[in-house]
Amino acid sequence: CVLAVSIVSFERTLEALARHMAGRGLLVVDVLSVKAYPRELLLHHVPSDCDILATHPMFGPESGGGPSGWAGLSFVYDPVRVSADG
């Protein structure tokens, strides 16, 4: 499942989906360009049985738009909440 929403509707969307995430052991991956605010929202709204991974591409839209896509390009990963078996 992919969820693509603006930062403006991010919290409202998390609130609406939280009950559907509970008990499923999902991995929620953040690809927003800002980190601190979404991280707080994810920790607050995403059920504790779900893992949370924040990511940030270290390249701009022009770099990933060619025939190779994102292949070989760098990302930063922040395991916000990742279980040992996740």
Coordinates of N, CA, C and O in Angstrom, one line a residue:
C1 N 0.8 -1.2 0.0 CA 0.0 0.0 0.0 C 0.9 1.2 0.0 O 1.8 1.3 0.8
V2 N 0.6 2.2 -0.8 CA 1.3 3.4 -0.9 C 0.3 4.6 -0.6 O -0.7 4.6 -1.2
L3 N 0.7 5.4 0.3 CA -0.1 6.6 0.7 C 0.7 7.8 0.3 O 1.8 8.0 0.8
A4 N 0.2 8.6 -0.5 CA 0.9 9.9 -1.0 C 0.0 11.1 -0.7 O -1.0 11.3 -1.3
V5 N 0.3 11.8 0.4 CA -0.4 13.0 0.8 C 0.5 14.1 1.1 O 1.7 13.9 1.4
S6 N 0.0 15.3 1.1 CA 0.8 16.5 1.4 C 1.0 16.6 2.9 O 0.3 16.0 3.7
I7 N 2.0 17.4 3.3 CA 2.2 17.5 4.7 C 1.0 18.2 5.4 O 0.8 17.9 6.6
V8 N 0.3 19.0 4.7 CA -0.9 19.6 5.2 C -2.0 18.6 5.7 O -2.6 18.8 6.7
S9 N -2.1 17.5 5.0 CA -3.1 16.5 5.3 C -2.5 15.3 6.0 O -3.3 14.3 6.2
F10 N -1.3 15.3 6.3 CA -0.6 14.2 6.8 C -1.1 13.7 8.1 O -1.5 12.5 8.3
E11 N -1.3 14.6 9.1 CA -1.8 14.2 10.4 C -3.2 13.7 10.3 O -3.6 12.6 10.9
R12 N -4.1 14.4 9.6 CA -5.5 13.9 9.5 C -5.6 12.6 8.8 O -6.3 11.7 9.2
T13 N -4.7 12.3 7.9 CA -4.7 11.0 7.2 C -4.2 9.9 8.1 O -4.8 8.8 8.2
L14 N -3.1 10.2 8.9 CA -2.6 9.2 9.9 C -3.7 8.9 10.9 O -3.9 7.7 11.3
E15 N -4.4 9.9 11.4 CA -5.5 9.7 12.4 C -6.6 8.8 11.8 O -7.1 7.9 12.5
A16 N -6.9 9.0 10.6 CA -8.0 8.2 9.9 C -7.5 6.7 9.7 O -8.3 5.8 9.7
L17 N -6.2 6.5 9.4 CA -5.8 5.2 9.1 C -5.3 4.4 10.2 O -5.1 3.2 10.1
A18 N -5.0 5.0 11.4 CA -4.4 4.3 12.5 C -5.1 3.1 12.9 O -4.5 2.0 13.1
R19 N -6.4 3.1 13.0 CA -7.2 1.9 13.4 C -7.1 0.8 12.4 O -7.2 -0.4 12.8
H20 N -6.8 1.1 11.2 CA -6.7 0.1 10.2 C -5.3 -0.6 10.2 O -5.1 -1.7 9.6
M21 N -4.3 0.1 10.7 CA -3.0 -0.3 10.8 C -2.8 -1.3 12.0 O -1.9 -2.2 11.9
A22 N -3.5 -1.1 13.0 CA -3.3 -1.8 14.3 C -3.4 -3.3 14.1 O -4.3 -3.8 13.4
G23 N -2.4 -4.0 14.7 CA -2.4 -5.5 14.7 C -1.9 -6.1 13.4 O -2.0 -7.3 13.2
R24 N -1.4 -5.3 12.5 CA -1.0 -5.8 11.2 C 0.5 -5.9 11.0 O 1.0 -6.4 10.1
G25 N 1.3 -5.3 12.0 CA 2.7 -5.3 11.9 C 3.3 -4.7 10.7 O 4.2 -5.3 10.1
L26 N 2.8 -3.6 10.2 CA 3.2 -3.0 9.0 C 4.5 -2.2 9.1 O 4.9 -1.9 10.3
L27 N 5.1 -2.0 8.0 CA 6.3 -1.0 8.0 C 5.8 0.2 7.3 O 5.3 0.2 6.2
V28 N 5.8 1.3 8.0 CA 5.4 2.6 7.5 C 6.7 3.4 7.1 O 7.6 3.6 8.0
V29 N 6.8 3.8 5.9 CA 8.0 4.5 5.4 C 7.7 5.9 5.0 O 6.8 6.1 4.2
D30 N 8.4 6.8 5.6 CA 8.2 8.3 5.4 C 9.2 8.7 4.3 O 10.4 8.5 4.5
V31 N 8.7 9.4 3.3 CA 9.6 9.9 2.3 C 9.3 11.5 2.1 O 9.7 12.0 1.1
L32 N 8.8 12.1 3.1 CA 8.6 13.5 3.1 C 9.9 14.2 3.2 O 10.9 13.7 3.7
S33 N 10.0 15.4 2.7 CA 11.2 16.1 2.6 C 11.6 16.8 4.0 O 12.7 17.0 4.3
V34 N 10.6 17.0 4.9 CA 10.9 17.4 6.2 C 10.8 16.2 7.1 O 10.2 15.2 6.9
K35 N 11.5 16.3 8.3 CA 11.7 15.1 9.1 C 11.1 15.2 10.5 O 10.5 14.3 11.0
A36 N 11.4 16.3 11.2 CA 11.1 16.3 12.7 C 9.6 16.3 12.9 O 9.1 15.5 13.7
Y37 N 8.8 17.1 12.2 CA 7.3 17.1 12.4 C 6.7 15.8 12.0 O 5.9 15.2 12.8
P38 N 6.9 15.2 10.8 CA 6.3 13.9 10.5 C 6.7 12.8 11.5 O 5.9 11.9 11.8
R39 N 8.0 12.9 11.9 CA 8.5 11.9 12.9 C 7.6 11.9 14.2 O 7.2 10.8 14.7
E40 N 7.4 13.1 14.7 CA 6.5 13.2 15.9 C 5.1 12.7 15.6 O 4.5 11.9 16.4
L41 N 4.5 13.0 14.5 CA 3.2 12.5 14.1 C 3.2 11.0 14.0 O 2.2 10.3 14.4
L42 N 4.2 10.5 13.3 CA 4.2 9.0 13.1 C 4.3 8.3 14.5 O 3.6 7.3 14.7
L43 N 5.2 8.8 15.3 CA 5.3 8.1 16.7 C 4.0 8.2 17.5 O 3.7 7.3 18.2
H44 N 3.3 9.3 17.3 CA 2.1 9.5 18.0 C 0.9 8.7 17.5 O 0.1 8.2 18.3
H45 N 0.8 8.6 16.2 CA -0.4 8.0 15.6 C -0.3 6.6 15.1 O -1.3 5.8 15.1
V46 N 0.9 6.2 14.7 CA 1.1 4.8 14.1 C 1.1 3.8 15.3 O 1.9 4.0 16.3
P47 N 0.3 2.8 15.2 CA 0.3 1.8 16.3 C 1.6 1.2 16.7 O 2.5 1.1 15.8
S48 N 1.9 0.9 17.9 CA 3.2 0.5 18.4 C 3.7 -0.9 17.8 O 4.8 -1.2 17.8
D49 N 2.7 -1.6 17.2 CA 3.2 -2.9 16.6 C 3.6 -2.7 15.1 O 4.1 -3.6 14.5
C50 N 3.6 -1.5 14.7 CA 4.1 -1.1 13.3 C 5.5 -0.5 13.4 O 5.8 0.3 14.3
D51 N 6.3 -0.8 12.4 CA 7.6 -0.2 12.3 C 7.5 1.1 11.5 O 6.7 1.2 10.7
I52 N 8.5 2.0 11.8 CA 8.5 3.3 11.1 C 9.9 3.5 10.7 O 10.9 3.5 11.4
L53 N 10.1 3.8 9.4 CA 11.4 4.1 8.8 C 11.2 5.4 8.0 O 10.4 5.6 7.1
A54 N 12.1 6.4 8.4 CA 12.1 7.7 7.7 C 13.2 7.7 6.7 O 14.3 7.2 7.0
T55 N 12.9 8.2 5.5 CA 14.0 8.2 4.5 C 14.1 9.6 3.9 O 13.2 10.4 4.0
H56 N 15.2 9.8 3.3 CA 15.4 11.1 2.6 C 16.3 10.9 1.4 O 17.5 10.4 1.6
P57 N 15.9 11.1 0.2 CA 16.7 11.0 -1.0 C 17.8 12.1 -0.9 O 17.5 13.2 -0.7
M58 N 19.0 11.7 -1.2 CA 20.1 12.7 -1.3 C 20.4 13.1 -2.7 O 21.5 13.2 -3.2
F59 N 19.2 13.4 -3.4 CA 19.3 13.8 -4.8 C 18.0 14.6 -5.1 O 17.0 14.5 -4.4
G60 N 18.0 15.4 -6.2 CA 16.8 16.1 -6.6 C 16.0 15.4 -7.6 O 16.4 14.3 -8.1
P61 N 14.9 15.9 -7.9 CA 14.0 15.3 -8.9 C 14.6 15.1 -10.3 O 14.3 14.1 -10.9
E62 N 15.5 16.0 -10.7 CA 16.1 15.8 -12.0 C 17.0 14.6 -12.0 O 17.1 13.9 -13.0
S63 N 17.7 14.3 -10.9 CA 18.6 13.2 -10.8 C 17.9 11.8 -11.0 O 18.5 10.9 -11.6
G64 N 16.8 11.7 -10.4 CA 16.1 10.4 -10.4 C 15.1 10.2 -11.6 O 14.4 9.2 -11.7
G65 N 15.1 11.2 -12.5 CA 14.1 11.1 -13.5 C 14.5 10.5 -14.8 O 13.7 10.3 -15.8
G66 N 15.8 10.0 -14.9 CA 16.3 9.4 -16.1 C 15.9 8.0 -16.3 O 15.1 7.4 -15.5
P67 N 16.4 7.3 -17.3 CA 16.0 5.9 -17.5 C 16.4 4.9 -16.4 O 15.8 3.9 -16.3
S68 N 17.4 5.3 -15.6 CA 17.8 4.4 -14.5 C 17.0 4.6 -13.2 O 17.1 3.9 -12.3
G69 N 16.1 5.7 -13.2 CA 15.3 6.0 -12.1 C 16.2 6.3 -10.9 O 17.1 7.0 -10.9
W70 N 15.9 5.6 -9.7 CA 16.6 5.8 -8.5 C 17.8 4.9 -8.3 O 18.6 5.0 -7.4
A71 N 18.0 4.0 -9.3 CA 19.1 3.0 -9.2 C 20.5 3.7 -9.0 O 20.8 4.6 -9.7
G72 N 21.2 3.3 -7.9 CA 22.5 3.8 -7.6 C 22.6 5.2 -6.9 O 23.6 5.7 -6.7
L73 N 21.4 5.8 -6.7 CA 21.4 7.0 -6.0 C 21.3 6.8 -4.5 O 20.8 5.8 -4.0
S74 N 21.8 7.8 -3.7 CA 21.9 7.6 -2.2 C 20.7 8.1 -1.5 O 20.1 9.1 -1.8
F75 N 20.3 7.3 -0.4 CA 19.3 7.7 0.5 C 19.8 7.7 1.9 O 20.8 7.0 2.2
V76 N 19.2 8.5 2.8 CA 19.5 8.5 4.2 C 18.4 7.8 4.8 O 17.2 8.0 4.5
Y77 N 18.6 6.8 5.8 CA 17.6 6.1 6.5 C 17.6 6.4 8.0 O 18.7 6.3 8.5
D78 N 16.5 6.6 8.6 CA 16.4 6.8 10.0 C 15.4 5.8 10.5 O 14.2 5.9 10.4
P79 N 15.9 4.7 11.2 CA 15.0 3.7 11.7 C 14.3 4.3 13.0 O 14.7 4.0 14.1
V80 N 13.2 5.0 12.8 CA 12.5 5.7 13.9 C 12.1 4.7 14.9 O 12.3 4.8 16.1
R81 N 11.4 3.6 14.4 CA 11.0 2.6 15.3 C 10.9 1.3 14.5 O 10.0 1.1 13.7
V82 N 12.0 0.5 14.7 CA 12.1 -0.8 13.9 C 12.3 -1.9 14.9 O 13.3 -1.9 15.6
S83 N 11.5 -2.9 14.8 CA 11.6 -4.0 15.7 C 12.8 -4.9 15.3 O 13.3 -4.8 14.2
A84 N 13.4 -5.6 16.3 CA 14.5 -6.5 16.0 C 14.3 -7.5 14.9 O 15.2 -7.9 14.2
D85 N 13.0 -8.0 14.8 CA 12.7 -9.0 13.8 C 12.1 -8.4 12.5 O 11.7 -9.1 11.6
G86 N 12.1 -7.0 12.5 CA 11.5 -6.3 11.3 C 12.5 -6.1 10.3 O 13.0 -6.4 9.4

